[in-house]
mmCIF file of C-alpha atoms and ligand atoms in Angstrom:
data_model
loop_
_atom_site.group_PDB
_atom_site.id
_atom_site.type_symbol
_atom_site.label_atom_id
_atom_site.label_comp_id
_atom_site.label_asym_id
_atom_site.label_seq_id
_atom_site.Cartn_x
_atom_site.Cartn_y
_atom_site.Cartn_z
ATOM 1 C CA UNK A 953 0.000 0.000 0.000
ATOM 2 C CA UNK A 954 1.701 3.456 -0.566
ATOM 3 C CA UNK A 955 1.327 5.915 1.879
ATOM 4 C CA UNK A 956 -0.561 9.589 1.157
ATOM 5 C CA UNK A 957 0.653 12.891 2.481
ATOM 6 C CA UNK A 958 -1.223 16.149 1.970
ATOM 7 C CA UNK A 959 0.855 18.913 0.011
ATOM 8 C CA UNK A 960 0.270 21.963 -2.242
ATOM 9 C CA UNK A 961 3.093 22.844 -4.956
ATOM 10 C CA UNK A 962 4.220 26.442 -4.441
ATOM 11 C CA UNK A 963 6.325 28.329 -7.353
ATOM 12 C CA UNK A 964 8.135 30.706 -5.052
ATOM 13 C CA UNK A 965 10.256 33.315 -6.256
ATOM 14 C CA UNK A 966 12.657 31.845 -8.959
ATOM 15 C CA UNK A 967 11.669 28.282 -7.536
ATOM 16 C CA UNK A 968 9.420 25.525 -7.047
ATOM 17 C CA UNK A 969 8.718 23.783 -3.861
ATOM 18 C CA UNK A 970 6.889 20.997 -2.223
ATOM 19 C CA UNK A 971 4.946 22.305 0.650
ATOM 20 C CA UNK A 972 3.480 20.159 3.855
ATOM 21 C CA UNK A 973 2.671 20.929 7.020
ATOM 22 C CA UNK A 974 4.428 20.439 9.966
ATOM 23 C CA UNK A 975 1.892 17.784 11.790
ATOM 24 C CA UNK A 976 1.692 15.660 9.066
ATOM 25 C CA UNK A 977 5.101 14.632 8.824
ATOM 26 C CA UNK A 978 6.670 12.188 11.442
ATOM 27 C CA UNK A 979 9.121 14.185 14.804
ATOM 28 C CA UNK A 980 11.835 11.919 13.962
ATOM 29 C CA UNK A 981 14.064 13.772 11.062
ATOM 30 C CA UNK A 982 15.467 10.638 10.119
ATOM 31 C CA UNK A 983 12.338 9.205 8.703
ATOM 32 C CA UNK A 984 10.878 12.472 7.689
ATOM 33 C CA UNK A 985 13.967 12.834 5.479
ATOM 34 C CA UNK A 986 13.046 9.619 3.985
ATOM 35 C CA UNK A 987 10.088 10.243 3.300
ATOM 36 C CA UNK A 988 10.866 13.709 1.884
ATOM 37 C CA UNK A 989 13.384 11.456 -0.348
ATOM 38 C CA UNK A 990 10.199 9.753 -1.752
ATOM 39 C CA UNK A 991 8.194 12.349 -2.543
ATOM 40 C CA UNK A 992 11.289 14.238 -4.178
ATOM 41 C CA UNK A 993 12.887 11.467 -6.178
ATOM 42 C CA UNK A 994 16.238 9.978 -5.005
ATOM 43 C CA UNK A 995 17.789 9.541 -8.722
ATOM 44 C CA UNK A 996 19.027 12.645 -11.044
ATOM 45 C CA UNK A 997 16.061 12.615 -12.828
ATOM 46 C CA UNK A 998 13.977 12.719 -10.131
ATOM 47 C CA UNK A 999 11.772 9.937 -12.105
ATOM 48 C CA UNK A 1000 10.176 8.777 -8.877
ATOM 49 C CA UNK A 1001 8.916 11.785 -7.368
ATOM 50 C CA UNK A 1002 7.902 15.708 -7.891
ATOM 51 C CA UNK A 1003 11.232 16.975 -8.162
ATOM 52 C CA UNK A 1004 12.128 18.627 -11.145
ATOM 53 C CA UNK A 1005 15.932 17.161 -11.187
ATOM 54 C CA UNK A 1006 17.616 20.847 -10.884
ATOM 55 C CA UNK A 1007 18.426 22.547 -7.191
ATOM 56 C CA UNK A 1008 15.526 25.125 -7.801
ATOM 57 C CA UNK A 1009 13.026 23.065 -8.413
ATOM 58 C CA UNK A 1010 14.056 19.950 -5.535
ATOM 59 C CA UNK A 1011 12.765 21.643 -2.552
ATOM 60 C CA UNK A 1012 10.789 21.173 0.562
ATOM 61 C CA UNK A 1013 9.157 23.669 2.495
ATOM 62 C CA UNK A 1014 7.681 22.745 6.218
ATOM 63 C CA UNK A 1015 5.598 24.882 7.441
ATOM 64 C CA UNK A 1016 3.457 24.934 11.016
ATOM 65 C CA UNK A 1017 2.496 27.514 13.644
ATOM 66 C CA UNK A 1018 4.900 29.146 15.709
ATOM 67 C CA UNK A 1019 5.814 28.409 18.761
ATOM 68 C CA UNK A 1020 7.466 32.153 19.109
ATOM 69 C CA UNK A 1021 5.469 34.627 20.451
ATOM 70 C CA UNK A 1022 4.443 37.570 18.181
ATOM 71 C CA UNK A 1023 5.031 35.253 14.716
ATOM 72 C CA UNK A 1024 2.340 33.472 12.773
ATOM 73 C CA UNK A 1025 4.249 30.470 11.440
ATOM 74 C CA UNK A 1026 7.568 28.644 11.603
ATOM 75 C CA UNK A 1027 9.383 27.388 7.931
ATOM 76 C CA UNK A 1028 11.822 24.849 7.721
ATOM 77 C CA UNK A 1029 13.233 24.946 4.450
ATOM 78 C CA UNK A 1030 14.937 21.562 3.248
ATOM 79 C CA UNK A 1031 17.138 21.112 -0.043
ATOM 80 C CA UNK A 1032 16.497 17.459 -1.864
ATOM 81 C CA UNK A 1033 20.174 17.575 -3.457
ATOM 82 C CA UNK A 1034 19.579 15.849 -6.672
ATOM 83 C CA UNK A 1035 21.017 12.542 -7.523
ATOM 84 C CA UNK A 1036 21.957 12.285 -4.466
ATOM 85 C CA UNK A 1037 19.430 10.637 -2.210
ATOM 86 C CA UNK A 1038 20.192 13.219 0.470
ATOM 87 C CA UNK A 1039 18.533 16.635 1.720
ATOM 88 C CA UNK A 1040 20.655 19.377 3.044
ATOM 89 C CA UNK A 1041 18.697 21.686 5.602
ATOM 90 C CA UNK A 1042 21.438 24.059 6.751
ATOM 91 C CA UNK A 1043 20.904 26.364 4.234
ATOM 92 C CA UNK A 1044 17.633 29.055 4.201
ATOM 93 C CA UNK A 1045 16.174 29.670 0.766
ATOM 94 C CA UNK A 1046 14.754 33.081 0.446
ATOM 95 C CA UNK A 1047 12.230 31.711 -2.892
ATOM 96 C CA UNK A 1048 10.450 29.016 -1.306
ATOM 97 C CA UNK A 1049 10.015 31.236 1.732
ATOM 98 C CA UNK A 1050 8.229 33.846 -0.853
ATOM 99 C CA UNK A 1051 5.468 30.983 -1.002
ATOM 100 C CA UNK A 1052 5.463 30.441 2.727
ATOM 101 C CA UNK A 1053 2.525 33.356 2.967
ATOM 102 C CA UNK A 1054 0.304 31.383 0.605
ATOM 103 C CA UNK A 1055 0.441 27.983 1.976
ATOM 104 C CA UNK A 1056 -0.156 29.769 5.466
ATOM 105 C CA UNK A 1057 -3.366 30.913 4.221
ATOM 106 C CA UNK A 1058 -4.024 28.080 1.939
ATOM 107 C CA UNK A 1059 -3.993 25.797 4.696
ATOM 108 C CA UNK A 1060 -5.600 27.667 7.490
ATOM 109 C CA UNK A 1061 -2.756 28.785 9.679
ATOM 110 C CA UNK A 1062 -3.155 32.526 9.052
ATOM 111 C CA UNK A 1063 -6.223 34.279 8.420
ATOM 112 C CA UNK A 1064 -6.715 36.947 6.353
ATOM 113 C CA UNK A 1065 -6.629 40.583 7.744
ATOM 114 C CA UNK A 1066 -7.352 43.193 5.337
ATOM 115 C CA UNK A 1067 -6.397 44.465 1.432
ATOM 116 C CA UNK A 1068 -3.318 42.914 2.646
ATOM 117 C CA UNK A 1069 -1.851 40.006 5.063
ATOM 118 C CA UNK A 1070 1.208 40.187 6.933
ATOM 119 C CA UNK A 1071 2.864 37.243 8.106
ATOM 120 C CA UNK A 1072 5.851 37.080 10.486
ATOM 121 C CA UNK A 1073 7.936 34.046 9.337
ATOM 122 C CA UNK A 1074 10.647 32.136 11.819
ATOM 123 C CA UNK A 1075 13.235 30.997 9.454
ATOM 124 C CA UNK A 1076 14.289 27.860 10.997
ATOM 125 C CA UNK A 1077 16.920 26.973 9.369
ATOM 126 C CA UNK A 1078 18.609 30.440 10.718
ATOM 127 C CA UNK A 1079 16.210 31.504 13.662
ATOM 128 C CA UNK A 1080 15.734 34.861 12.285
ATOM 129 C CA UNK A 1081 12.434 36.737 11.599
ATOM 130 C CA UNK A 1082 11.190 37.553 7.898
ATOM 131 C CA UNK A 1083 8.071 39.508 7.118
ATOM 132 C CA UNK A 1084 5.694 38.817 4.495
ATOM 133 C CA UNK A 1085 3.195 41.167 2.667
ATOM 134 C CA UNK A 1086 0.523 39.351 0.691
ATOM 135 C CA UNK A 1087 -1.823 40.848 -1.304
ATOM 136 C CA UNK A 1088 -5.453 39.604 -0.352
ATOM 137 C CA UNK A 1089 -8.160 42.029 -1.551
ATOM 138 C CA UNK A 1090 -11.837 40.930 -1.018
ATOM 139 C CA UNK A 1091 -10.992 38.051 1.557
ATOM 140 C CA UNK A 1092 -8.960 36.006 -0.896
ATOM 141 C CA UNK A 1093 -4.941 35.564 -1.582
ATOM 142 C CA UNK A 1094 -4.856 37.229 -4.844
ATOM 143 C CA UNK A 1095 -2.326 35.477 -7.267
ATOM 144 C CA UNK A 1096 -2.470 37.569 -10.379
ATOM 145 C CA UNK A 1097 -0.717 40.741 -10.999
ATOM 146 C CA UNK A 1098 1.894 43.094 -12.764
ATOM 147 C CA UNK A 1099 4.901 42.258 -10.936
ATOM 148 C CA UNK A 1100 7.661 41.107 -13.067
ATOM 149 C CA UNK A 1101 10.597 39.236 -11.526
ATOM 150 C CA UNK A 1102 13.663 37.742 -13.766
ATOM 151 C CA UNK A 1103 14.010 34.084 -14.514
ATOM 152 C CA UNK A 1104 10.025 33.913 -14.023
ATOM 153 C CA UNK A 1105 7.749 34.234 -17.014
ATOM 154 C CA UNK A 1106 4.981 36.643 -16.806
ATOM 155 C CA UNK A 1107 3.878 38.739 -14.045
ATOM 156 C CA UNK A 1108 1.966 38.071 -10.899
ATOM 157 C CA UNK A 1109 1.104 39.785 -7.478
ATOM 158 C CA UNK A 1110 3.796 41.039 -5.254
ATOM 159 C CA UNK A 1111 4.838 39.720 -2.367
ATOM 160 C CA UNK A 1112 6.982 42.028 0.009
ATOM 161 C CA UNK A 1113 9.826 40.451 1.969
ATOM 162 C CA UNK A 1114 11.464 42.291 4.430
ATOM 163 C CA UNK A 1115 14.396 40.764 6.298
ATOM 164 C CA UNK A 1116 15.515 41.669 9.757
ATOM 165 C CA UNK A 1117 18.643 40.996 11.221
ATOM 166 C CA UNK A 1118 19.860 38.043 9.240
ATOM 167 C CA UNK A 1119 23.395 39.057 9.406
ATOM 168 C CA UNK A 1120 25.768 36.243 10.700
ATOM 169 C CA UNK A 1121 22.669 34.137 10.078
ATOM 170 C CA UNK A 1122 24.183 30.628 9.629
ATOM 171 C CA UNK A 1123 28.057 31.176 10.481
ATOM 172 C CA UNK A 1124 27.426 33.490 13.435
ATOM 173 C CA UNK A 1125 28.641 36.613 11.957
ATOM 174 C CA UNK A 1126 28.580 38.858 8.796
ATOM 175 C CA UNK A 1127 31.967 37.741 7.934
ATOM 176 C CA UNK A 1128 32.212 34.603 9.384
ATOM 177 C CA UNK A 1129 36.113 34.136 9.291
ATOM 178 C CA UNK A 1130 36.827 37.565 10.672
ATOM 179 C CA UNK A 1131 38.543 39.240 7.485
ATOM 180 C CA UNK A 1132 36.752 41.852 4.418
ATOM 181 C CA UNK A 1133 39.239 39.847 2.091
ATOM 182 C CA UNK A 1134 41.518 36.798 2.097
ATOM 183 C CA UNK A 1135 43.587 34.437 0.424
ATOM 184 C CA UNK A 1136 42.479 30.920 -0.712
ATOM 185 C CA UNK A 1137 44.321 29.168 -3.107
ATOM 186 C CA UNK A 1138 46.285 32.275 -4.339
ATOM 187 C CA UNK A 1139 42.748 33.937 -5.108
ATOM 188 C CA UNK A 1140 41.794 36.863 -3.250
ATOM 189 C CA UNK A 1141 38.314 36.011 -1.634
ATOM 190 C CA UNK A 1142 35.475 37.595 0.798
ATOM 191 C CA UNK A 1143 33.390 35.033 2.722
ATOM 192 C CA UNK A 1144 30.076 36.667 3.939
ATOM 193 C CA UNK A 1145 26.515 35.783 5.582
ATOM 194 C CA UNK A 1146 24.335 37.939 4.844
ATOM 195 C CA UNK A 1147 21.089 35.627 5.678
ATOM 196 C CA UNK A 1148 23.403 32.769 3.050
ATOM 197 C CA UNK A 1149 26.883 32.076 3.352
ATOM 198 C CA UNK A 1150 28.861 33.440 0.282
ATOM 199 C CA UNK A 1151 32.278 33.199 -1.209
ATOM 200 C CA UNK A 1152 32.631 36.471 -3.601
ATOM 201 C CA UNK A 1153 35.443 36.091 -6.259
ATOM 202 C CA UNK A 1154 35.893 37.873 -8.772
ATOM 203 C CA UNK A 1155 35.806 36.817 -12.513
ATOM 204 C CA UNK A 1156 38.849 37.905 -13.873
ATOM 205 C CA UNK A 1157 40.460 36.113 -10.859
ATOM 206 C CA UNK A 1158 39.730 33.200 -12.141
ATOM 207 C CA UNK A 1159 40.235 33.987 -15.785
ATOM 208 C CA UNK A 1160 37.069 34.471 -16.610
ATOM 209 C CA UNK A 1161 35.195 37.776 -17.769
ATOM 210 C CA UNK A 1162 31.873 37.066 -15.609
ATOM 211 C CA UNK A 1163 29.708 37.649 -18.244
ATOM 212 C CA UNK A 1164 29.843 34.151 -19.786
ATOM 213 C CA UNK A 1165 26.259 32.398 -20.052
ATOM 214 C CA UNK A 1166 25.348 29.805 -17.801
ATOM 215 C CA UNK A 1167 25.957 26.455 -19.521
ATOM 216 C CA UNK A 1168 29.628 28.046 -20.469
ATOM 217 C CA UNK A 1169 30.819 28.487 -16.732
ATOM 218 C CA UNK A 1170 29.130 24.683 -15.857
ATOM 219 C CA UNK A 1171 30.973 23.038 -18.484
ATOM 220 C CA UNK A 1172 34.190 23.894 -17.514
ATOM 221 C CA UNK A 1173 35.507 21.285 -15.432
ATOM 222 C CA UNK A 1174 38.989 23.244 -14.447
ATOM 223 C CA UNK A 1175 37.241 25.934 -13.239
ATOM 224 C CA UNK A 1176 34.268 24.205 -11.393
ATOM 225 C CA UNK A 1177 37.438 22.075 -9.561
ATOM 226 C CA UNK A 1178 38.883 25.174 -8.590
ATOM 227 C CA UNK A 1179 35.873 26.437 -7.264
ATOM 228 C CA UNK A 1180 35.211 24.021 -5.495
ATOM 229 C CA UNK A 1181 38.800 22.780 -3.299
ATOM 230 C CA UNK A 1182 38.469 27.000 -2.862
ATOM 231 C CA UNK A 1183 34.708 26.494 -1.630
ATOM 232 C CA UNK A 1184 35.670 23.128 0.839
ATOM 233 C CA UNK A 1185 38.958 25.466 2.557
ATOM 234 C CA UNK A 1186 36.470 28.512 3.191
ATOM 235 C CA UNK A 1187 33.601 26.210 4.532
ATOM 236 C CA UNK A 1188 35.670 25.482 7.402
ATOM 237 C CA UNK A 1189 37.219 28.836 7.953
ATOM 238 C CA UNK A 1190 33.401 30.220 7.462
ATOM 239 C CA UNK A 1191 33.040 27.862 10.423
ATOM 240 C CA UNK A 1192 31.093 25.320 8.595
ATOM 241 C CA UNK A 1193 33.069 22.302 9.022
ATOM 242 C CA UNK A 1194 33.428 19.513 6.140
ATOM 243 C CA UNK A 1195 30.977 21.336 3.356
ATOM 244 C CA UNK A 1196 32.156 18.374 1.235
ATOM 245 C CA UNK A 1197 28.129 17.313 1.041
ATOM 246 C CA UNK A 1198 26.576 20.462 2.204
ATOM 247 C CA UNK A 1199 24.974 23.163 -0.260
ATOM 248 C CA UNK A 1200 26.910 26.145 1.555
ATOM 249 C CA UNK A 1201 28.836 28.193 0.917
ATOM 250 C CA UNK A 1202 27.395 29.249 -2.609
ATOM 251 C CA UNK A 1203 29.984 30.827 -4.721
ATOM 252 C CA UNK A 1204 29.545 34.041 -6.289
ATOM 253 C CA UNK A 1205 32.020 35.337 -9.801
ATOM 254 C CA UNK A 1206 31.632 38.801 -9.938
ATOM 255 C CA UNK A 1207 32.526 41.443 -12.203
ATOM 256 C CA UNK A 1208 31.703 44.975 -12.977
ATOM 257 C CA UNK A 1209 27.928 45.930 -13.714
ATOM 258 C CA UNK A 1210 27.309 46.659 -17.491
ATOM 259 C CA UNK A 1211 23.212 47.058 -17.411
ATOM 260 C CA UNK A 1212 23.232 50.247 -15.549
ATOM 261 C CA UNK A 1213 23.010 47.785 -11.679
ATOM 262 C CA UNK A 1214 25.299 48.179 -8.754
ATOM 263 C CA UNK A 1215 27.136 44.209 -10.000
ATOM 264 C CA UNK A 1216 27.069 41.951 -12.137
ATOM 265 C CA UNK A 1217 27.004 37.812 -10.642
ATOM 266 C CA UNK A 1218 26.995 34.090 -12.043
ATOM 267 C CA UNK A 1219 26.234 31.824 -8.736
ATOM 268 C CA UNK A 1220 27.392 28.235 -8.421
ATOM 269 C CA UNK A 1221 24.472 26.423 -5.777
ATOM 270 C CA UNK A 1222 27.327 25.294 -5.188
ATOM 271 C CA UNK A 1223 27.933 23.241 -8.561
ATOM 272 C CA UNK A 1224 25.640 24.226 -11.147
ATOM 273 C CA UNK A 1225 25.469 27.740 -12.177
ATOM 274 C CA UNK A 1226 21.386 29.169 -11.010
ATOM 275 C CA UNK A 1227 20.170 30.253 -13.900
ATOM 276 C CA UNK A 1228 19.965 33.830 -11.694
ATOM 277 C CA UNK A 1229 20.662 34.063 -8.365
ATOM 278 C CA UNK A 1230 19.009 33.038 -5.064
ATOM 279 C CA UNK A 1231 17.422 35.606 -2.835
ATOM 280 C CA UNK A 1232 19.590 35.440 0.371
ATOM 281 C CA UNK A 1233 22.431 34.754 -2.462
ATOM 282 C CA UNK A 1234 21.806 38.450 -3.268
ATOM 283 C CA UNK A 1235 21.523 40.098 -0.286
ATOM 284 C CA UNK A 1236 24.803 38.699 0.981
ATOM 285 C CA UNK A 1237 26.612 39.681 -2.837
ATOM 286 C CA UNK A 1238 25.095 42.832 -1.987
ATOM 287 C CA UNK A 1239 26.474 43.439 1.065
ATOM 288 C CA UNK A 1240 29.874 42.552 0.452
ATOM 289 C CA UNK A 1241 29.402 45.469 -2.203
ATOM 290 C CA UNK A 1242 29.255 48.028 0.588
ATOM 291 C CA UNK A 1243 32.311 47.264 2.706
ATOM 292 C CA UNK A 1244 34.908 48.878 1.574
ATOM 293 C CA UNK A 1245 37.799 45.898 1.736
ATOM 294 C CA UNK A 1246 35.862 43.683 -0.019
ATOM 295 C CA UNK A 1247 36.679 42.325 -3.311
ATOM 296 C CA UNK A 1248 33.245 43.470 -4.875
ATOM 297 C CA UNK A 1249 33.968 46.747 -3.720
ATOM 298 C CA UNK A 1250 35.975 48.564 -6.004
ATOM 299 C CA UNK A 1251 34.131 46.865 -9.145
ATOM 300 C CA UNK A 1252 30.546 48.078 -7.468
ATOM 301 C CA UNK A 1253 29.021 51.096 -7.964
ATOM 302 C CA UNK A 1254 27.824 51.773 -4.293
ATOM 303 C CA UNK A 1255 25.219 54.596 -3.341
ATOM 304 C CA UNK A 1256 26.478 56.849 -0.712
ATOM 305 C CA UNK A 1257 23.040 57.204 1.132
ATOM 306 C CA UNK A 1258 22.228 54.746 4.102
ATOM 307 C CA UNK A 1259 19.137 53.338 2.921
ATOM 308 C CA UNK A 1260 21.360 51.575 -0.292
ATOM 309 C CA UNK A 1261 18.525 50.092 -3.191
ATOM 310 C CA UNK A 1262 21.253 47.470 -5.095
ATOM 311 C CA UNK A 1263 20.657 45.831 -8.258
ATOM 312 C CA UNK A 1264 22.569 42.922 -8.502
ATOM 313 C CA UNK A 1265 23.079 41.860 -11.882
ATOM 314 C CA UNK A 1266 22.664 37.650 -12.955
ATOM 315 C CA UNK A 1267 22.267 35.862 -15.985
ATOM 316 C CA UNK A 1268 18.876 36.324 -16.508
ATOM 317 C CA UNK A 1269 18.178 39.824 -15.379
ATOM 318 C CA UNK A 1270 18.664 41.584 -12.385
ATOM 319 C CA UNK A 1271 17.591 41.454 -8.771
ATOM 320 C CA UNK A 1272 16.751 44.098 -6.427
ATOM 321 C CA UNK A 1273 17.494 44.486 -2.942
ATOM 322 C CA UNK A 1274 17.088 47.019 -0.126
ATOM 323 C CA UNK A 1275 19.560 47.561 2.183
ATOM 324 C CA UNK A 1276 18.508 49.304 5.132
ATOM 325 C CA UNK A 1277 21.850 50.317 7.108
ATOM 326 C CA UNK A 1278 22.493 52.215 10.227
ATOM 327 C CA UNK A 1279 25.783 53.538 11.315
ATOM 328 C CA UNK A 1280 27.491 52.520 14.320
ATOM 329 C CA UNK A 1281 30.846 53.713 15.897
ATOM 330 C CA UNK A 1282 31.965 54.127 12.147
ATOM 331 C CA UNK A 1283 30.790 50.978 10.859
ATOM 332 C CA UNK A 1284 27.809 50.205 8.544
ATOM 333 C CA UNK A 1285 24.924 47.678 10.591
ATOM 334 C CA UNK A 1286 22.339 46.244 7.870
ATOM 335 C CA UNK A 1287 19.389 46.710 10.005
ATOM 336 C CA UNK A 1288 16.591 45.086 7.029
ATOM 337 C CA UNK A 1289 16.586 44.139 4.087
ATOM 338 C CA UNK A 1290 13.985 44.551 1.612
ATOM 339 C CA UNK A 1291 12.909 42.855 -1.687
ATOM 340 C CA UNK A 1292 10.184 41.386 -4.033
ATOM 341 C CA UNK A 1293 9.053 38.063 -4.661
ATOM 342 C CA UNK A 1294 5.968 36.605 -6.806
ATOM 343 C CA UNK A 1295 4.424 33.261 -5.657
ATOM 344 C CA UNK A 1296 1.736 31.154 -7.699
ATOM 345 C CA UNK A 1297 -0.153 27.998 -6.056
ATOM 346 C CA UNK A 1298 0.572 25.469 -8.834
ATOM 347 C CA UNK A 1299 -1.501 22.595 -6.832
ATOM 348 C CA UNK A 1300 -3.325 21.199 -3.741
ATOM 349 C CA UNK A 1301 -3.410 17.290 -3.244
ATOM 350 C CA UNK A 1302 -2.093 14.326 -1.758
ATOM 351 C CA UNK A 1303 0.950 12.975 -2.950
ATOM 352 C CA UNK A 1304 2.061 9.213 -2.623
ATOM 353 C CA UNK A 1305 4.694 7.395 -1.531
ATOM 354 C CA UNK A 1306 5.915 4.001 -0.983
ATOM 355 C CA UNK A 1307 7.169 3.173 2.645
ATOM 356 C CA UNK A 1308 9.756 0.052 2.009
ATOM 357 C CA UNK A 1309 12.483 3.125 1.784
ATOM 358 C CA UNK A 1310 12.388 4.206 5.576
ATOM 359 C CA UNK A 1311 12.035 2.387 8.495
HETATM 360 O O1 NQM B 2518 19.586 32.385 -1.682
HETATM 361 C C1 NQM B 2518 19.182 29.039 -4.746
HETATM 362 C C2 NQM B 2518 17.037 30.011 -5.051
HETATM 363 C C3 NQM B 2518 18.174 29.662 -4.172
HETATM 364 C C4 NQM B 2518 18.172 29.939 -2.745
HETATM 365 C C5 NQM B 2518 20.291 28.534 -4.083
HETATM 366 C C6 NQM B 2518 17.613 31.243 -2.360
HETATM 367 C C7 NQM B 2518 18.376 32.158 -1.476
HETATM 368 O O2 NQM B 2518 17.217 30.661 -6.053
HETATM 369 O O3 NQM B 2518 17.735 32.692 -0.571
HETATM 370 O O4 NQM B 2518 16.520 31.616 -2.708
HETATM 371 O O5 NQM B 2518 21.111 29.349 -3.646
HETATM 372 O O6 NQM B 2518 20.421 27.302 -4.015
HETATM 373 O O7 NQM B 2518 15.908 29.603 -4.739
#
């Protein structure tokens, strides 16, 4: 007999999630990962399960009240790493979360208060506080709209994330190995967490101009090797231990902006290039823009005023971020930051699974 599970599919941001709720998964994370496995597909193609056999589209969202006081729900965010017939859930993934709103209300846990909803989010995967504006005129989550984001089709209604405090959010500080700028490898390096540990290297660095196209930079086997013995040393001086099977750090090439935004990026998640770049991704690329000893600094363009609006240039567009900074005994403090997200329910259902994979 196979087992049922209830679960809606969520496009969030630039990717597509599973989501389920909280109580209707088993305490123990061993089995719950297996059963996540199920659903997902454990193979590369995913043939087995809902996963769409590419990092943005083999994720898991859980999702259940809060046990905090003053927030509506808690989100666990889990990454099925494809092919691999393992999930990753250190990382946060600021997409899926831009769904999180819509299951909430989908499924009961929130109710709607006005033209709009706002919904405080525990990130669990960090312990740090998002909040979500969702547009719900006449009592219902509206879907449709004019808001455009890259590397989604179409447009669709906004929904308004605004960050707070996610500095040091997984490593414990903003830069986690206590340096703006290092050496690894004999390539000059910043490792930040911004809300997603990053490694920010520039292009040229590593003979490359940053502008190439996706399927150019994942093809090239000497450079994704020396990305990656560079991204295994900083994962333990970013206090991460043995990243050898973990998702984190991401790796960021940079290079100077040339479509009038603050930088221009191609991400590795941590091996393929995303075919733009992940939300926390962003903010933390941003970031590193600001600080002066960076290595994205001096190819940024930087705005001088505290409240700093960044576009952060990708291979499929551009992303926008807020920074909202403060000042404090000469140094810069990113109090919030703020950016836009589209979410569409794709479907509500039960999906099945068989059970002689867990025990
Ligand atoms: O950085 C891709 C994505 C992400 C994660 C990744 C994300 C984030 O585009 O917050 O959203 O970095 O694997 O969904």
């Amino acid at each position: 007999m196979l087992n049922r599970l209830p679960i809606m599919q969520i496009r969030g941001g630039s990717s597509k999630g599973v989501f389920i709720k909280a109580s209707d998964l088993p305490s123990d994370v061993k089995q719950r990962d297996e059963i996540l496995l199920s659903v997902m597909g454990r193979d590369d193609r995913q043939i087995d399960g809902l996963g769409g056999s590419h990092p943005l589209t083999s994720k898991v969202a859980i999702v259940g009240p809060s046990t905090k006081e003053d927030v509506d729900v808690d989100y666990l965010f889990v990454q099925v790493v494809v092919g691999q017939n393992r999930v990753d859930s250190t990382p946060n993934c600021g997409n899926i979360l831009s769904g999180v709103g819509a299951f909430a209300i989908e499924s009961g846990m929130v109710k709607i208060h006005d033209e709009t909803t706002m919904i405080r989010v525990n990130m669990l995967n960090s312990d740090k506080i998002c909040e979500l504006v969702v547009q719900t005129p006449n009592g219902e989550i509206e879907y449709e709209g004019n808001t455009k984001i890259d590397g989604v089709p179409g447009s669709a209604a906004p929904v308004i994330c605004r960050y707070l405090d996610i500095a040091g959010s997984i490593c414990g500080s903003l830069f986690p190995t206590g340096k703006y700028s290092e050496k690894i490898d004999g390539v000059n390096v910043t490792c930040i967490d911004n809300g997603m540990p990053v490694v920010v290297i520039r292009a040229n660095d590593l003979g490359k101009n940053g502008y190439e196209t996706c399927p150019e930079l994942s093809l090239d086997k000497e450079l994704l090797a020396k990305v990656e013995s560079i991204r295994l040393e900083a994962g333990t001086r970013m206090g991460l231990g043995d990243v050898t099977s973990k998702v984190i750090p991401k790796m960021t090439l940079i290079s100077e902006p040339r479509e009038g935004g603050n930088i221009c990026t191609r991400t590795f998640i941590p091996h393929t290039c995303h075919s733009s770049i992940g939300v926390l991704g962003a903010v933390s690329v941003a970031t590193a823009c600001i600080f002066p000893k960076t290595v994205a600094h001096a190819i940024s363009v930087v705005p001088q005023k505290l409240n700093k609006q960044m576009s952060v240039e990708h291979p499929s567009g551009e992303f926008s971020v807020e920074l909202i900074c403060d000042e404090s005994k000469g140094d810069l403090v990113i109090k919030k930051a703020g950016l836009l997200r589209t979410a569409r329910i794709l479907c509500k259902g039960e999906v099945y699974y068989p059970s002689q994979n867990y025990n």
